[in-house]
C-alpha angles and dihedrals in degrees: 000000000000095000085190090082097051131087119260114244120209115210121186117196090027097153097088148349118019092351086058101045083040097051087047087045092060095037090057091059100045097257112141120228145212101200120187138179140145088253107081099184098049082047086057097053093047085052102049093054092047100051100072085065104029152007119277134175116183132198137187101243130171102187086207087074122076100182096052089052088056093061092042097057090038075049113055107108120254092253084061109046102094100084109172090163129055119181104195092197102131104109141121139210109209124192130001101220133110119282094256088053095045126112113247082211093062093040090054089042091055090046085048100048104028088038117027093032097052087052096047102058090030086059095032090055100026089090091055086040094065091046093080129077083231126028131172130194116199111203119193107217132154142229084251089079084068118039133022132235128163111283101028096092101128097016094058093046093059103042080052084068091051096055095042096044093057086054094057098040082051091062093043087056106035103129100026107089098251111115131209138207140168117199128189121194112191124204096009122164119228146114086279089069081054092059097044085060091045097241094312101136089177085066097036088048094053089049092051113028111119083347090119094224130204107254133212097256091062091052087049087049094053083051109050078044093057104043084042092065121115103279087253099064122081119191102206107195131346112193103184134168145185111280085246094055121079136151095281084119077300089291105196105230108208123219114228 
C-alpha cells in the first residue's frame, strides 16, 4: 500500500498498553505514524517492527513539557505534517487509596500528565489539525469521568476534563471539518493498571484474575473504527466495559 496517500496518525504514550495496540492497529492497515513517548528505546523497537509495513517516525516526548512539544511539532519531519489523526492516549492513574491516604505527588503527576499534557500536544497540533479537509482528535477518557468509586479522587477528576474537554473542543469545531471523541474504556488490563499499583502484581493479580478484562487490542480496535467513519459522522463519546463490569460501584463479578 502506497502509505503516501493516508493520512498520518499521531499517538502519544505509544510505548505500551492502548497507545501500542493502537500504533500496530494503524500500521496494519498502512497508515503512517508519528509515536511518541518519554521511553526511547521502547520508541525505537516499535519502530523497527513497523517499518517494514509503514512509515514511522518516533520521538522522545514527554506531554508535561510545552516547550518540548513545541520542538517536536517544529520538528516532524515534511513527509508528517499532515496529521489528519491525533490519538490523546498518554495518561496515568496513580494509587488506589482513599483520598486522605493519598500522595499529593501523585495527585499533582496525574493533573500534569492527564491535564496539562493533554492541553499541550491538543494546542500545539490543533493548527496543523484544521489544515486538513478531515481531521479527527482521539481523546482517552474513563469511565471514571463518569462515575465514582473509592480510590479514583484526583483520577477521576482528570479523566472528567477529558471528557469534557473533548466536548467543548467538539462545539468549537462543529462544522469544520475536525471531529472529536472521549472514550472511556472502563476495567481494562494493561501495564497502566501496573503502574496504578505501583508495581504490586499480588494486588494487580487479585483485581484481574478470571475478571475477563478489556485489553488493549479492543480499545485499539474502538479507535481505528472511529476514526475510520464517513467524514460526516462524529462519535461524540463511547463509554464501553468488559461484560463482567457494571455500575454496582463497578463490582467486578468473577467467573468461576
Amino acid at each position: 500500500m502506497n502509505t503516501k496517500l493516508m493520512p498520518t496518525v499521531l499517538i502519544t504514550g505509544a510505548t505500551s498498553g492502548f497507545g501500542l495496540a493502537t500504533a500496530k492497529k494503524f500500521a496494519q492497515h498502512g497508515y503512517p505514524l508519528i509515536i511518541t513517548g518519554r521511553r526511547k528505546e521502547r520508541l525505537q523497537k516499535l519502530s523497527d517492527q513497523l517499518s517494514p509495513i509503514t512509515d514511522v517516525f518516533f520521538y522522545q516526548l514527554d506531554v508535561r513539557d510545552s516547550e518540548a512539544i513545541k520542538t517536536f511539532t517544529q520538528a516532524i519531519p515534511d513527509n508528517f505534517k499532515q496529521v489528519s489523526i491525533l490519538v490523546n492516549n498518554a495518561g496515568l492513574a496513580l494509587g488506589t487509596e482513599s483520598a486522605d491516604k493519598a500522595s499529593l505527588d501523585d495527585w499533582h503527576t496525574m493533573i500534569d500528565t492527564n491535564v496539562t499534557g493533554l492541553v499541550n500536544v491538543t494546542h500545539s497540533l490543533l493548527p496543523i489539525l484544521r489544515k486538513q479537509a478531515s481531521a479527527s482528535i482521539i481523546n482517552l477518557a474513563s469511565i471514571a469521568a463518569n462515575w465514582s468509586y473509592p480510590g479514583s479522587h484526583v483520577y477521576g477528576a482528570s479523566k472528567a476534563f477529558v471528557a469534557q474537554f473533548s466536548r467543548n473542543l467538539r462545539s468549537d469545531f462543529a462544522g469544520t471539518g475536525v471531529r472529536v471523541t472521549s472514550l472511556e474504556p472502563g476495567l481494562s488490563e494493561s501495564e497502566f493498571s501496573l503502574v496504578r499499583f505501583k508495581g504490586d502484581k499480588e494486588k494487580y493479580q487479585q483485581i484481574y484474575n478470571n475478571a475477563d478484562a478489556l485489553q488493549p487490542e479492543d480499545i485499539a480496535n474502538i479507535i481505528f473504527w472511529i476514526a475510520e467513519q464517513p467524514a460526516h459522522i462524529n462519535i461524540n463519546s463511547i463509554e464501553v466495559m468488559p461484560t463482567s463490569q457494571a455500575w454496582d460501584n463497578f463490582k467486578i463479578i468473577k467467573h468461576p
